[in-house]
Coordinates of C-alpha atoms in Angstrom, one line a residue:
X1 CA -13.5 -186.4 -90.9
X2 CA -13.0 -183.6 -92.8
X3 CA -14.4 -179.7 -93.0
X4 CA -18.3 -179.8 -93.7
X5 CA -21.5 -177.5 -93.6
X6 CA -24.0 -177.9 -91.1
X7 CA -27.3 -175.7 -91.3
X8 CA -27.9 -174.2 -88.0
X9 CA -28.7 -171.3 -85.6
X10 CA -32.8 -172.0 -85.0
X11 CA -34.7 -173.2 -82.3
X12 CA -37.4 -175.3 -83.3
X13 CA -36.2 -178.4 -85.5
X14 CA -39.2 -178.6 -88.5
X15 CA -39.3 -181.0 -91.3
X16 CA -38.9 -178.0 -93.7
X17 CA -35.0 -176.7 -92.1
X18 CA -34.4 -180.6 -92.4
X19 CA -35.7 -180.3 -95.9
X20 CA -33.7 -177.2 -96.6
X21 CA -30.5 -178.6 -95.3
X22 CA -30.4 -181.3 -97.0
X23 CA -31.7 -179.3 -100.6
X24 CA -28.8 -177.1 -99.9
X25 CA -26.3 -179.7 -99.6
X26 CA -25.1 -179.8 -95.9
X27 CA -24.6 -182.8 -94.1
X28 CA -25.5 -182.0 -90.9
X29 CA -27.4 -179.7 -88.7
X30 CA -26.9 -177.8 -85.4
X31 CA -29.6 -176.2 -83.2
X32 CA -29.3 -173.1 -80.7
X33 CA -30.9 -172.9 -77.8
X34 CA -33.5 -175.8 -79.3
X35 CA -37.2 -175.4 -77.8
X36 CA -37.3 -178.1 -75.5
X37 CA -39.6 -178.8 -72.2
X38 CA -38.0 -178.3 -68.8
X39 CA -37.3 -174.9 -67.3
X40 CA -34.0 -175.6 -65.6
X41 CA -32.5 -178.6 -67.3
X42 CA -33.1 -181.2 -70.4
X43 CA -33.8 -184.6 -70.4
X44 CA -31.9 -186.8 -72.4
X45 CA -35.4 -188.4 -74.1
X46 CA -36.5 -185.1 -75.3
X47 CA -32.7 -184.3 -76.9
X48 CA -32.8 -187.9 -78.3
X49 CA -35.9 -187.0 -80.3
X50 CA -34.3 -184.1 -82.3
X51 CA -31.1 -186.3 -83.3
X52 CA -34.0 -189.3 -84.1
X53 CA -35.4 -186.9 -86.6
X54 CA -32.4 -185.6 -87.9
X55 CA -31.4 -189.0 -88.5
X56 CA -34.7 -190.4 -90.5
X57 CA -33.9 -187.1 -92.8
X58 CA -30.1 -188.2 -93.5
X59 CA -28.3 -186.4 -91.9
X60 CA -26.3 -185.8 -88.7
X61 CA -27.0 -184.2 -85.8
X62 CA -23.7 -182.1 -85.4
X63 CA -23.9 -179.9 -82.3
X64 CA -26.4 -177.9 -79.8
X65 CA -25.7 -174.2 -79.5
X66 CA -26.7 -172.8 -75.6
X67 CA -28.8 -173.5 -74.0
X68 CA -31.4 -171.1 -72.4
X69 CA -29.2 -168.1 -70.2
X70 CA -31.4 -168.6 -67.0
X71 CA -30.4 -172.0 -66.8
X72 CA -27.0 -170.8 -65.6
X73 CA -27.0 -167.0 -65.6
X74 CA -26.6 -167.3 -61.6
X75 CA -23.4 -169.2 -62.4
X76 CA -22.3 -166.6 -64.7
X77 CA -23.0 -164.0 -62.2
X78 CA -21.5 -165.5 -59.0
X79 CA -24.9 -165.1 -57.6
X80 CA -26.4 -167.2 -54.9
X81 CA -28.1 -170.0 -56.7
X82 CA -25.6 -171.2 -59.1
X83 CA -24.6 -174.3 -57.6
X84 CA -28.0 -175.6 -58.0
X85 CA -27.9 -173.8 -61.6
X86 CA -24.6 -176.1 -62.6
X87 CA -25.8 -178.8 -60.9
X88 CA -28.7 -178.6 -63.6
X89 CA -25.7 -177.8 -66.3
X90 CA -24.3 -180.8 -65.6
X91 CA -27.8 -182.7 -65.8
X92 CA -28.0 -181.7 -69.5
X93 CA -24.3 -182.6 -70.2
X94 CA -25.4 -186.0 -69.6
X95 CA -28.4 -185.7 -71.3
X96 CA -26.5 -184.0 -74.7
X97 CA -24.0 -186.8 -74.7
X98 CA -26.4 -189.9 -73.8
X99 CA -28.4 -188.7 -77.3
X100 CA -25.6 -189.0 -79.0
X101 CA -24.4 -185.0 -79.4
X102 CA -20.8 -184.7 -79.4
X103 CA -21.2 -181.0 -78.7
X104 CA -22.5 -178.6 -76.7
X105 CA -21.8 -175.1 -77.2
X106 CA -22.1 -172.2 -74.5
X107 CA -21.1 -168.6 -74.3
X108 CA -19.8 -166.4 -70.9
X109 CA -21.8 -163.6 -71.6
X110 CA -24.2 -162.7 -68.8
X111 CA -26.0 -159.8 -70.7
X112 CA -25.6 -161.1 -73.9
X113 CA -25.2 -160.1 -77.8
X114 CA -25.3 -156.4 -78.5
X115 CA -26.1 -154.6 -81.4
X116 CA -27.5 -151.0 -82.1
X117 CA -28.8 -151.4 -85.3
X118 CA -30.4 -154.5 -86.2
X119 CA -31.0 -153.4 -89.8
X120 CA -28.4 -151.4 -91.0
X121 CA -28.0 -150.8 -95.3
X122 CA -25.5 -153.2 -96.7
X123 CA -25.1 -154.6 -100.0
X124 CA -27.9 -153.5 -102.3
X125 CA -30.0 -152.2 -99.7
X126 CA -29.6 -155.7 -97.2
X127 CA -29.9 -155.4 -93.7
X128 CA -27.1 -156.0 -91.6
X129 CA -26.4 -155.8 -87.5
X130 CA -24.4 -152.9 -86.9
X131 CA -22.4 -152.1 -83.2
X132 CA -21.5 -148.5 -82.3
X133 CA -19.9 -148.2 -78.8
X134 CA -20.3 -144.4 -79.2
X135 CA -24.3 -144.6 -79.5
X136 CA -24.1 -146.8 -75.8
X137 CA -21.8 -144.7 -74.2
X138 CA -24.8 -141.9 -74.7
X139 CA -27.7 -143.9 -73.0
X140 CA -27.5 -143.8 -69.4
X141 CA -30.3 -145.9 -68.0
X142 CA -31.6 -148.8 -67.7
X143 CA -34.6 -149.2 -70.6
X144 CA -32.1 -147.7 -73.1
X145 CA -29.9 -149.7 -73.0
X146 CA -32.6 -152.8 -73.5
X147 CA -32.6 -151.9 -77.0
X148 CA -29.3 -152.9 -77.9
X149 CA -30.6 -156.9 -76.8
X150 CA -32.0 -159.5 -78.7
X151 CA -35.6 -160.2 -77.7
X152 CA -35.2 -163.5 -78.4
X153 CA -33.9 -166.9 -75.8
X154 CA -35.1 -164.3 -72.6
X155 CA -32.4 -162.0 -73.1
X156 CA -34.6 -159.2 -72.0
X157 CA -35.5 -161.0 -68.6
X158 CA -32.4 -162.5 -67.5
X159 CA -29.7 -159.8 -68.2
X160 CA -28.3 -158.0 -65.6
X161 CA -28.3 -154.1 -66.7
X162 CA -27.4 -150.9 -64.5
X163 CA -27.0 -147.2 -65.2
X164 CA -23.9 -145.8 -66.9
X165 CA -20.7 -145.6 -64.6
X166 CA -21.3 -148.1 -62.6
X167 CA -20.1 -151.4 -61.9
X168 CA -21.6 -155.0 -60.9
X169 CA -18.6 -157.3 -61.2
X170 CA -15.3 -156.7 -62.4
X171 CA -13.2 -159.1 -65.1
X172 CA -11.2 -161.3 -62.5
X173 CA -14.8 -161.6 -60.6
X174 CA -15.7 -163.3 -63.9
X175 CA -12.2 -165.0 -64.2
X176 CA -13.8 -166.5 -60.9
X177 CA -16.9 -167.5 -61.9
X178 CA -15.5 -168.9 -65.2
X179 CA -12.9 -170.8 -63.5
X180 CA -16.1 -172.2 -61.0
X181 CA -17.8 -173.0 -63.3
X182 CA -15.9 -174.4 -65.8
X183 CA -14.0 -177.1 -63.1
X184 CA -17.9 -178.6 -62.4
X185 CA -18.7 -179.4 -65.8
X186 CA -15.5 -180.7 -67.2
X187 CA -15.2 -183.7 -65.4
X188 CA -19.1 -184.5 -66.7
X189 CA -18.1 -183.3 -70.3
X190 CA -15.1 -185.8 -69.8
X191 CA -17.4 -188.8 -68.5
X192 CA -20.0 -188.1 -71.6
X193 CA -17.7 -187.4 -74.6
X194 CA -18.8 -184.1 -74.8
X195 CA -16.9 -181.6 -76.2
X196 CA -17.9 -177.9 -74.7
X197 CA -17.4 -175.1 -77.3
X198 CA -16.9 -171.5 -75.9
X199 CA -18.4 -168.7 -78.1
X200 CA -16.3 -165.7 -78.0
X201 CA -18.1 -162.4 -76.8
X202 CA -20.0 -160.5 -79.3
X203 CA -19.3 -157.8 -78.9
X204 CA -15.6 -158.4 -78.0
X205 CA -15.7 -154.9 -75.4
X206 CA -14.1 -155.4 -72.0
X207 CA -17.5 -154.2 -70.4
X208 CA -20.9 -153.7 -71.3
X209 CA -23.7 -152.6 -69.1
X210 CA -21.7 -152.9 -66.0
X211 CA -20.8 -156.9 -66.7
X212 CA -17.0 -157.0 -67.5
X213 CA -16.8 -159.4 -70.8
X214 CA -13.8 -162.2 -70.8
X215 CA -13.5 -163.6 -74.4
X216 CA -12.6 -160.4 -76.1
X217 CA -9.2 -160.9 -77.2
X218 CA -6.8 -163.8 -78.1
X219 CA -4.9 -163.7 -75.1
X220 CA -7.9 -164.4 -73.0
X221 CA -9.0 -167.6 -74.6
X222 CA -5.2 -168.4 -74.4
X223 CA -5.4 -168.3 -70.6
X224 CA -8.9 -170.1 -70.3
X225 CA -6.9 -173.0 -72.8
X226 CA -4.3 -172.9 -70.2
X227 CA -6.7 -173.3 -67.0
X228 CA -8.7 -176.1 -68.9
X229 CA -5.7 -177.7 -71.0
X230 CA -6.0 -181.0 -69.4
X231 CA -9.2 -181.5 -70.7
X232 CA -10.1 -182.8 -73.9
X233 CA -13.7 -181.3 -73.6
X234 CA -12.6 -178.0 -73.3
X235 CA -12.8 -176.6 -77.0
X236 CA -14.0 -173.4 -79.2
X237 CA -17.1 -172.3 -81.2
X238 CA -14.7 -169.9 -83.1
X239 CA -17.0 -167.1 -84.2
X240 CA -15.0 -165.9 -87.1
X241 CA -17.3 -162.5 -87.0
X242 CA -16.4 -161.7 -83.3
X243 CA -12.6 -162.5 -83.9
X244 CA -13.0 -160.4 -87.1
X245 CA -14.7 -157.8 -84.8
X246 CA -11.9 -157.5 -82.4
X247 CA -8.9 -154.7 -82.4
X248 CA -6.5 -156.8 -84.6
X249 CA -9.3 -157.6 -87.2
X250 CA -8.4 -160.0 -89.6
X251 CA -5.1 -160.8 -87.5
X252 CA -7.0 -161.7 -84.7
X253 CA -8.6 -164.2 -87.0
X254 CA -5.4 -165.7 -88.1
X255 CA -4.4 -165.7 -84.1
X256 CA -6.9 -167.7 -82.8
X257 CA -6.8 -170.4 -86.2
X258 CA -3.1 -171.0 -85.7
X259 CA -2.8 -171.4 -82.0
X260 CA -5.9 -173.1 -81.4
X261 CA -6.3 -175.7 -84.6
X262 CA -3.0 -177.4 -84.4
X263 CA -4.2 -178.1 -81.0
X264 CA -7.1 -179.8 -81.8
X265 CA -9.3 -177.6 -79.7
X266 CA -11.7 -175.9 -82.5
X267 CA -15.3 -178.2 -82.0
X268 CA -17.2 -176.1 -85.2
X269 CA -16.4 -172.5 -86.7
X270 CA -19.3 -170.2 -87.2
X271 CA -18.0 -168.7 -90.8
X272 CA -18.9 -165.3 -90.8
X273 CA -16.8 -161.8 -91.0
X274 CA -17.8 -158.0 -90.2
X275 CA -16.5 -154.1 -91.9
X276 CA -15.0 -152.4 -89.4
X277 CA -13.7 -153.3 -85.7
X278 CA -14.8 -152.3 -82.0
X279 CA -15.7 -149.2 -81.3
X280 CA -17.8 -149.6 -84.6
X281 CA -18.4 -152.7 -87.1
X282 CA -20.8 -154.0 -88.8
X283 CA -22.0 -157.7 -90.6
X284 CA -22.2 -158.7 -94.4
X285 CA -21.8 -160.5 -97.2
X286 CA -18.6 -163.2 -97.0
X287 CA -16.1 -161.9 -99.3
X288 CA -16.8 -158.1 -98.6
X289 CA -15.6 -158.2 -94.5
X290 CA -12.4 -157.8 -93.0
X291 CA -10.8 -161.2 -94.1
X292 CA -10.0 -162.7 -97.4
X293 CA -12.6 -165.7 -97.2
X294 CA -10.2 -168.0 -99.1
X295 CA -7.0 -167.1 -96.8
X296 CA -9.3 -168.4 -94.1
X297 CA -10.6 -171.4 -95.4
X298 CA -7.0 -172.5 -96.6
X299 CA -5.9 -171.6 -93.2
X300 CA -8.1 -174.0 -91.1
X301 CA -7.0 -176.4 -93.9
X302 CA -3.6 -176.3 -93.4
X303 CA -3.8 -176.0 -89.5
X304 CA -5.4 -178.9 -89.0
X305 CA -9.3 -178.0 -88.7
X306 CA -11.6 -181.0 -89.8
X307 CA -15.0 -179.8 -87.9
X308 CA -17.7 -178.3 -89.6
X309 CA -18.9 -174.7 -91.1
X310 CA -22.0 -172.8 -90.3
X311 CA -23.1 -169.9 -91.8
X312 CA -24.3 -168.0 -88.3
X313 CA -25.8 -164.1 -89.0
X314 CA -26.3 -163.1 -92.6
X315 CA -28.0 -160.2 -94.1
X316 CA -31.4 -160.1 -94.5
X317 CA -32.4 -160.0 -98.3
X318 CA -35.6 -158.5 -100.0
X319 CA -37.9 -161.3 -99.7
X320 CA -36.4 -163.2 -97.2
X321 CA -37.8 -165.0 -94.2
X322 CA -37.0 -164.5 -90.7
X323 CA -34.8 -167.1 -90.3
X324 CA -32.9 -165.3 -93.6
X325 CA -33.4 -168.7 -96.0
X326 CA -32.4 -166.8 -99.4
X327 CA -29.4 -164.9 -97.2
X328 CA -28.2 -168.2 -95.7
X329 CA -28.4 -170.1 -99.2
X330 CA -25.6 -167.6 -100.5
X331 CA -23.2 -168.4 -97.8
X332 CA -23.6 -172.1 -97.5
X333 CA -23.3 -171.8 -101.3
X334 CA -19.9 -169.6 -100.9
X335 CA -18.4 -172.1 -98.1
X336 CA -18.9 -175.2 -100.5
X337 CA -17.1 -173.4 -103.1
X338 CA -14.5 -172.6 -101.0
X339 CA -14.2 -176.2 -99.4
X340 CA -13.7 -178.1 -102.9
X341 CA -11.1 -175.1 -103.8
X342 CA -9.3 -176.2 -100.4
X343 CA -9.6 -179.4 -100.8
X344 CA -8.3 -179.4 -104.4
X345 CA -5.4 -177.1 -103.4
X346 CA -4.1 -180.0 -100.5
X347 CA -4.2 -182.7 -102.6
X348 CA -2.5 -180.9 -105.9

């Protein structure tokens, strides 16, 4: 196969995204976190439906994005509960595959996405997601620091959070629960055909309310290849945007692309970039971020990459819905441009 654009990062499939992906001239679509029934694990007849539907409308059900966080926040934690929690991991695995989902993708972030603004001017007045580490550093308890959460897939509810300048669990306490977790599900994600796509953090902060964070920087996901190497269903989500968010920026980006797609081990790449790096960043347009959007797609290209492109967070534009129709519309548009340039560049 070769690069592609999926339409992605909702929860509830409706014949109107299935209209609008296939409008916009993607092939495919992926869900996050999709609205299903169950409250600790899914059933492969109710994930079967969604890839039924997205069948009947042409086209391909590429991936599932998370699934909720309590279903295996315990196992993130290290907290008494979790085997029971993977147990149920492992339950959906089978489920994901059985459907007919080649991918599941998960993150290692027990508390989650951070942001403090979730409208900051871009472009023309947009509104963009913005991270300061200065403005958390100056919140010391508990309710202010809920701000900087979504509200959204019970981030609220199931983050741990404590009060400045203290500590809940260390990295190699998370190296631990990683490595726990990850040597339960691999052999199901083995058995299924599923490949498991980590997220980097988002942030990419070695801590953040007390949680140490893991996936960061490149050398990181280089030791997470090389506890998991064996496995052919151990793979990335790369976030371009968090790897663009790290120290090294753009050379971050270009890090994780050239050790990780010769490999084979990049499932789908969430085509997004940022302004700026940790301590302080924040999203926009393609083409305006810390990358050259052309250098990257010619990049995956010539390292090997044949998954597929999602848009992920855009800026909101005047008008827009919630979802961000008009904002994701110019990105989808952008990435097909930059696909047939690829493409034509390879074969001339």
């Amino acid at each position: 196969m070769s690069i592609r654009i999926a339409v992605g990062q909702f929860h509830q499939l409706t014949e109107e995204k299935l209209r609008f992906a296939a409008q916009i001239g993607a092939s495919g679509i992926q869900m996050n976190a999709p609205h299903l029934p169950g409250e600790q694990r899914w059933e492969e007849a109710d994930v079967r439906a969604l890839v039924q539907a997205t069948e009947a409308a042409g086209l391909k059900f590429e991936a599932i994005e998370n699934v909720p966080v309590h279903f295996y926040n315990k196992a993130m934690l290290g907290m008494e509960g979790r085997d029971e929690q993977i147990e149920n991991y492992r339950h959906t695995i089978r489920a994901v595959g059985r459907a007919g989902i080649p991918i599941l993708g998960y993150h290692f972030m027990p508390n989650s996405v951070w942001r403090t603004n979730w409208s900051a001017p871009g472009r023309g007045g947009s509104g963009n997601t913005e991270f300061d580490m200065t403005v958390v550093d100056q919140v010391d308890d508990v309710d202010g620091l809920r701000k900087f959460l979504p509200t959204t897939l019970g981030h609220q509810s199931a983050m741990p959070l404590i009060a400045k300048g203290d500590t809940v669990i260390s990295e190699e306490q998370m190296w631990r629960n990683y490595t726990y977790f990850m040597e339960a599900v691999l052999p199901v994600a083995e058995e299924e055909g599923v490949r498991l796509a980590l997220h980097p953090d988002d942030p990419p902060v070695p801590m953040l309310g007390g949680v140490a964070r893991l996936f960061y920087k490149p050398e990181n996901f280089v030791r997470a290849y090389e506890l998991s190497a064996s496995s052919p269903s151990w793979t990335l989500d790369l976030c371009l945007g968090c790897c663009s968010e790290m120290t090294g920026g753009k050379e971050d980006v270009r890090k994780m692309i050239e050790y990780f797609a010769p490999k084979g081990c990049i499932s789908y790449v969430h085509f997004r970039d940022v302004q700026g790096t940790v301590p302080k960043f924040i999203e926009c347009f393609l083409g305006e971020g810390n990358f050259d959007p052309a250098e990257v797609m010619l990049l995956l290209h010539r390292n090997g990459f044949d998954g597929f492109l999602l848009d992920d967070h855009v800026p909101q534009m005047d008008g827009d819905s919630t979802w961000n129709h008009r904002g994701r519309a110019h990105a989808v548009g952008y990435l097909q441009g930059l696909i047939k340039m690829a493409q034509y560049l390879k074969a001339a």
